[in-house]
């Protein structure tokens, strides 16, 4: 489990400054643990630091992603809908196509591509997103 202090220690190791803004952003990411969009993170951070600029939030998210502390998720829902995931043990996701709820699921090695389908690529990573209806949305659609 990652803590705010651990992330801040990584900032220092990488020669980056630990500002109150960065600390607040990391706090939000860890507290919410909820695949927030950049705009949702901005809204939360502004409760603590009302004057923080969107650029500071976006840049910090980018830095955290580069440092491998945060995973930027493109779940195929559009650019505005990119989510940020902290404490990244690698995992896959299930997304509700109706309400956008996102849950973590463990990686399944069984879904790896057979080597003869690599097209001679050197594979470095893989993203799997399962799409479906969450229990709430499934029961709503049955009720109609
Ligand atoms: Zn749903
Ligand atoms: Zn996740």
PDB file of C-alpha atoms and ligand atoms in Angstrom:
ATOM      1  CA  UNK A   1       0.000   0.000   0.000  1.00  0.00           C
ATOM      2  CA  UNK A   2       1.301   3.407  -0.967  1.00  0.00           C
ATOM      3  CA  UNK A   3       1.170   6.322   1.447  1.00  0.00           C
ATOM      4  CA  UNK A   4       1.406  10.053   0.833  1.00  0.00           C
ATOM      5  CA  UNK A   5       4.813  10.045   2.510  1.00  0.00           C
ATOM      6  CA  UNK A   6       6.092   7.238   0.300  1.00  0.00           C
ATOM      7  CA  UNK A   7       5.017   9.069  -2.848  1.00  0.00           C
ATOM      8  CA  UNK A   8       6.574  12.299  -1.584  1.00  0.00           C
ATOM      9  CA  UNK A   9       9.793  10.416  -0.826  1.00  0.00           C
ATOM     10  CA  UNK A  10       9.837   9.259  -4.449  1.00  0.00           C
ATOM     11  CA  UNK A  11       9.466  12.872  -5.599  1.00  0.00           C
ATOM     12  CA  UNK A  12      12.591  13.770  -3.601  1.00  0.00           C
ATOM     13  CA  UNK A  13      14.550  10.753  -4.860  1.00  0.00           C
ATOM     14  CA  UNK A  14      13.789  11.871  -8.418  1.00  0.00           C
ATOM     15  CA  UNK A  15      14.964  15.382  -7.593  1.00  0.00           C
ATOM     16  CA  UNK A  16      11.481  16.869  -7.750  1.00  0.00           C
ATOM     17  CA  UNK A  17      10.165  19.287  -5.161  1.00  0.00           C
ATOM     18  CA  UNK A  18       7.391  18.286  -2.802  1.00  0.00           C
ATOM     19  CA  UNK A  19       5.044  21.257  -2.857  1.00  0.00           C
ATOM     20  CA  UNK A  20       1.789  21.559  -0.867  1.00  0.00           C
ATOM     21  CA  UNK A  21      -0.018  21.295  -4.223  1.00  0.00           C
ATOM     22  CA  UNK A  22       1.638  17.988  -5.100  1.00  0.00           C
ATOM     23  CA  UNK A  23       1.015  16.644  -1.625  1.00  0.00           C
ATOM     24  CA  UNK A  24      -2.686  17.553  -1.855  1.00  0.00           C
ATOM     25  CA  UNK A  25      -3.038  15.871  -5.257  1.00  0.00           C
ATOM     26  CA  UNK A  26      -1.442  12.673  -3.968  1.00  0.00           C
ATOM     27  CA  UNK A  27      -3.717  12.787  -0.921  1.00  0.00           C
ATOM     28  CA  UNK A  28      -6.808  12.958  -3.115  1.00  0.00           C
ATOM     29  CA  UNK A  29      -5.599  10.091  -5.317  1.00  0.00           C
ATOM     30  CA  UNK A  30      -4.944   7.858  -2.322  1.00  0.00           C
ATOM     31  CA  UNK A  31      -8.062   8.785  -0.365  1.00  0.00           C
ATOM     32  CA  UNK A  32     -10.531   8.405  -3.191  1.00  0.00           C
ATOM     33  CA  UNK A  33      -9.069   5.234  -4.698  1.00  0.00           C
ATOM     34  CA  UNK A  34     -11.789   5.562  -7.298  1.00  0.00           C
ATOM     35  CA  UNK A  35     -10.426   6.025 -10.827  1.00  0.00           C
ATOM     36  CA  UNK A  36     -11.105   9.769 -10.925  1.00  0.00           C
ATOM     37  CA  UNK A  37     -10.807  11.931 -14.025  1.00  0.00           C
ATOM     38  CA  UNK A  38      -8.366  14.868 -13.968  1.00  0.00           C
ATOM     39  CA  UNK A  39     -11.292  17.261 -13.553  1.00  0.00           C
ATOM     40  CA  UNK A  40     -12.688  15.311 -10.619  1.00  0.00           C
ATOM     41  CA  UNK A  41      -9.240  15.370  -9.002  1.00  0.00           C
ATOM     42  CA  UNK A  42      -9.051  19.129  -9.569  1.00  0.00           C
ATOM     43  CA  UNK A  43     -12.425  19.623  -7.876  1.00  0.00           C
ATOM     44  CA  UNK A  44     -11.369  17.594  -4.845  1.00  0.00           C
ATOM     45  CA  UNK A  45      -7.969  19.266  -4.510  1.00  0.00           C
ATOM     46  CA  UNK A  46      -9.625  22.694  -4.660  1.00  0.00           C
ATOM     47  CA  UNK A  47     -11.453  21.935  -1.416  1.00  0.00           C
ATOM     48  CA  UNK A  48      -8.042  22.118   0.255  1.00  0.00           C
ATOM     49  CA  UNK A  49      -6.286  24.537  -2.074  1.00  0.00           C
ATOM     50  CA  UNK A  50      -8.922  26.716  -3.733  1.00  0.00           C
ATOM     51  CA  UNK A  51      -6.404  28.611  -5.862  1.00  0.00           C
ATOM     52  CA  UNK A  52      -4.644  25.611  -7.440  1.00  0.00           C
ATOM     53  CA  UNK A  53      -4.523  25.845 -11.239  1.00  0.00           C
ATOM     54  CA  UNK A  54      -5.710  23.087 -13.575  1.00  0.00           C
ATOM     55  CA  UNK A  55      -2.236  23.071 -15.169  1.00  0.00           C
ATOM     56  CA  UNK A  56      -0.617  22.210 -11.829  1.00  0.00           C
ATOM     57  CA  UNK A  57      -2.978  19.276 -11.411  1.00  0.00           C
ATOM     58  CA  UNK A  58      -2.507  18.025 -14.974  1.00  0.00           C
ATOM     59  CA  UNK A  59       1.282  18.405 -14.829  1.00  0.00           C
ATOM     60  CA  UNK A  60       1.505  16.600 -11.507  1.00  0.00           C
ATOM     61  CA  UNK A  61      -0.654  13.746 -12.798  1.00  0.00           C
ATOM     62  CA  UNK A  62       1.658  13.528 -15.805  1.00  0.00           C
ATOM     63  CA  UNK A  63       4.735  13.431 -13.578  1.00  0.00           C
ATOM     64  CA  UNK A  64       3.226  10.771 -11.336  1.00  0.00           C
ATOM     65  CA  UNK A  65       2.413   8.720 -14.421  1.00  0.00           C
ATOM     66  CA  UNK A  66       5.973   9.089 -15.718  1.00  0.00           C
ATOM     67  CA  UNK A  67       7.318   8.017 -12.343  1.00  0.00           C
ATOM     68  CA  UNK A  68       5.152   4.919 -12.528  1.00  0.00           C
ATOM     69  CA  UNK A  69       3.256   5.809  -9.351  1.00  0.00           C
ATOM     70  CA  UNK A  70       0.007   6.462 -11.144  1.00  0.00           C
ATOM     71  CA  UNK A  71      -1.563   4.603 -14.005  1.00  0.00           C
ATOM     72  CA  UNK A  72      -3.359   6.650 -16.610  1.00  0.00           C
ATOM     73  CA  UNK A  73      -6.317   4.665 -17.846  1.00  0.00           C
ATOM     74  CA  UNK A  74      -7.775   5.133 -21.245  1.00  0.00           C
ATOM     75  CA  UNK A  75     -10.858   2.976 -21.025  1.00  0.00           C
ATOM     76  CA  UNK A  76     -12.022   3.871 -24.483  1.00  0.00           C
ATOM     77  CA  UNK A  77     -14.504   6.361 -23.078  1.00  0.00           C
ATOM     78  CA  UNK A  78     -12.858   9.432 -24.634  1.00  0.00           C
ATOM     79  CA  UNK A  79     -10.002  11.770 -23.716  1.00  0.00           C
ATOM     80  CA  UNK A  80     -11.975  13.680 -21.100  1.00  0.00           C
ATOM     81  CA  UNK A  81     -12.715  10.386 -19.467  1.00  0.00           C
ATOM     82  CA  UNK A  82      -9.164   9.315 -18.789  1.00  0.00           C
ATOM     83  CA  UNK A  83      -8.906   8.021 -15.254  1.00  0.00           C
ATOM     84  CA  UNK A  84      -6.075   7.990 -12.774  1.00  0.00           C
ATOM     85  CA  UNK A  85      -5.268   5.013 -10.646  1.00  0.00           C
ATOM     86  CA  UNK A  86      -2.723   5.170  -7.833  1.00  0.00           C
ATOM     87  CA  UNK A  87      -0.630   2.471  -6.189  1.00  0.00           C
ATOM     88  CA  UNK A  88      -0.310   0.528  -9.331  1.00  0.00           C
ATOM     89  CA  UNK A  89      -0.044  -3.114  -8.937  1.00  0.00           C
ATOM     90  CA  UNK A  90      -1.023  -3.948 -12.513  1.00  0.00           C
ATOM     91  CA  UNK A  91      -4.622  -4.867 -12.952  1.00  0.00           C
ATOM     92  CA  UNK A  92      -7.434  -4.837 -15.467  1.00  0.00           C
ATOM     93  CA  UNK A  93     -10.793  -3.113 -15.263  1.00  0.00           C
ATOM     94  CA  UNK A  94     -14.484  -3.728 -15.604  1.00  0.00           C
ATOM     95  CA  UNK A  95     -16.446  -0.703 -16.805  1.00  0.00           C
ATOM     96  CA  UNK A  96     -20.208  -0.227 -16.685  1.00  0.00           C
ATOM     97  CA  UNK A  97     -21.212   1.074 -20.117  1.00  0.00           C
ATOM     98  CA  UNK A  98     -24.328   2.670 -18.630  1.00  0.00           C
ATOM     99  CA  UNK A  99     -23.133   4.640 -15.551  1.00  0.00           C
ATOM    100  CA  UNK A 100     -19.337   4.475 -15.975  1.00  0.00           C
ATOM    101  CA  UNK A 101     -18.671   2.671 -12.705  1.00  0.00           C
ATOM    102  CA  UNK A 102     -15.196   1.122 -12.740  1.00  0.00           C
ATOM    103  CA  UNK A 103     -13.921  -1.808 -10.725  1.00  0.00           C
ATOM    104  CA  UNK A 104     -10.490  -3.416 -10.544  1.00  0.00           C
ATOM    105  CA  UNK A 105      -9.988  -7.032 -11.521  1.00  0.00           C
ATOM    106  CA  UNK A 106      -6.761  -9.061 -11.365  1.00  0.00           C
ATOM    107  CA  UNK A 107      -4.671  -9.601 -14.474  1.00  0.00           C
ATOM    108  CA  UNK A 108      -5.420 -12.868 -16.180  1.00  0.00           C
ATOM    109  CA  UNK A 109      -2.422 -14.422 -17.850  1.00  0.00           C
ATOM    110  CA  UNK A 110      -4.736 -16.663 -19.813  1.00  0.00           C
ATOM    111  CA  UNK A 111      -5.705 -13.759 -22.053  1.00  0.00           C
ATOM    112  CA  UNK A 112      -2.175 -13.254 -23.346  1.00  0.00           C
ATOM    113  CA  UNK A 113      -1.814 -13.213 -27.082  1.00  0.00           C
ATOM    114  CA  UNK A 114      -0.245 -16.304 -28.666  1.00  0.00           C
ATOM    115  CA  UNK A 115       3.287 -15.527 -29.897  1.00  0.00           C
ATOM    116  CA  UNK A 116       2.359 -16.289 -33.512  1.00  0.00           C
ATOM    117  CA  UNK A 117      -0.056 -13.354 -33.353  1.00  0.00           C
ATOM    118  CA  UNK A 118       2.546 -10.772 -32.223  1.00  0.00           C
ATOM    119  CA  UNK A 119       3.119  -9.516 -35.808  1.00  0.00           C
ATOM    120  CA  UNK A 120       6.845  -9.501 -34.847  1.00  0.00           C
ATOM    121  CA  UNK A 121       6.211  -6.818 -32.226  1.00  0.00           C
ATOM    122  CA  UNK A 122       8.101  -6.864 -28.966  1.00  0.00           C
ATOM    123  CA  UNK A 123       5.144  -6.708 -26.593  1.00  0.00           C
ATOM    124  CA  UNK A 124       5.753  -4.427 -23.602  1.00  0.00           C
ATOM    125  CA  UNK A 125       2.327  -4.009 -22.093  1.00  0.00           C
ATOM    126  CA  UNK A 126      -1.303  -4.872 -22.431  1.00  0.00           C
ATOM    127  CA  UNK A 127      -4.582  -3.304 -21.340  1.00  0.00           C
ATOM    128  CA  UNK A 128      -7.769  -5.239 -20.953  1.00  0.00           C
ATOM    129  CA  UNK A 129     -11.093  -3.603 -20.238  1.00  0.00           C
ATOM    130  CA  UNK A 130     -14.208  -5.645 -19.731  1.00  0.00           C
ATOM    131  CA  UNK A 131     -17.402  -3.803 -20.626  1.00  0.00           C
ATOM    132  CA  UNK A 132     -20.725  -4.603 -19.051  1.00  0.00           C
ATOM    133  CA  UNK A 133     -23.623  -3.472 -16.911  1.00  0.00           C
ATOM    134  CA  UNK A 134     -23.097  -3.078 -13.160  1.00  0.00           C
ATOM    135  CA  UNK A 135     -25.693  -4.740 -10.880  1.00  0.00           C
ATOM    136  CA  UNK A 136     -27.646  -1.484 -10.461  1.00  0.00           C
ATOM    137  CA  UNK A 137     -27.810  -0.761 -14.179  1.00  0.00           C
ATOM    138  CA  UNK A 138     -28.573  -4.401 -15.005  1.00  0.00           C
ATOM    139  CA  UNK A 139     -31.557  -4.469 -12.642  1.00  0.00           C
ATOM    140  CA  UNK A 140     -32.756  -1.080 -13.950  1.00  0.00           C
ATOM    141  CA  UNK A 141     -32.690  -2.316 -17.515  1.00  0.00           C
ATOM    142  CA  UNK A 142     -34.572  -5.461 -16.498  1.00  0.00           C
ATOM    143  CA  UNK A 143     -37.219  -3.354 -14.740  1.00  0.00           C
ATOM    144  CA  UNK A 144     -38.003  -1.436 -17.901  1.00  0.00           C
TER     145      UNK A 144
HETATM  146 ZN1  LIG B   1     -23.849   0.990 -13.988  1.00  0.00          ZN
HETATM  147 ZN1  LIG B   2      -7.865   0.312 -11.287  1.00  0.00          ZN
END
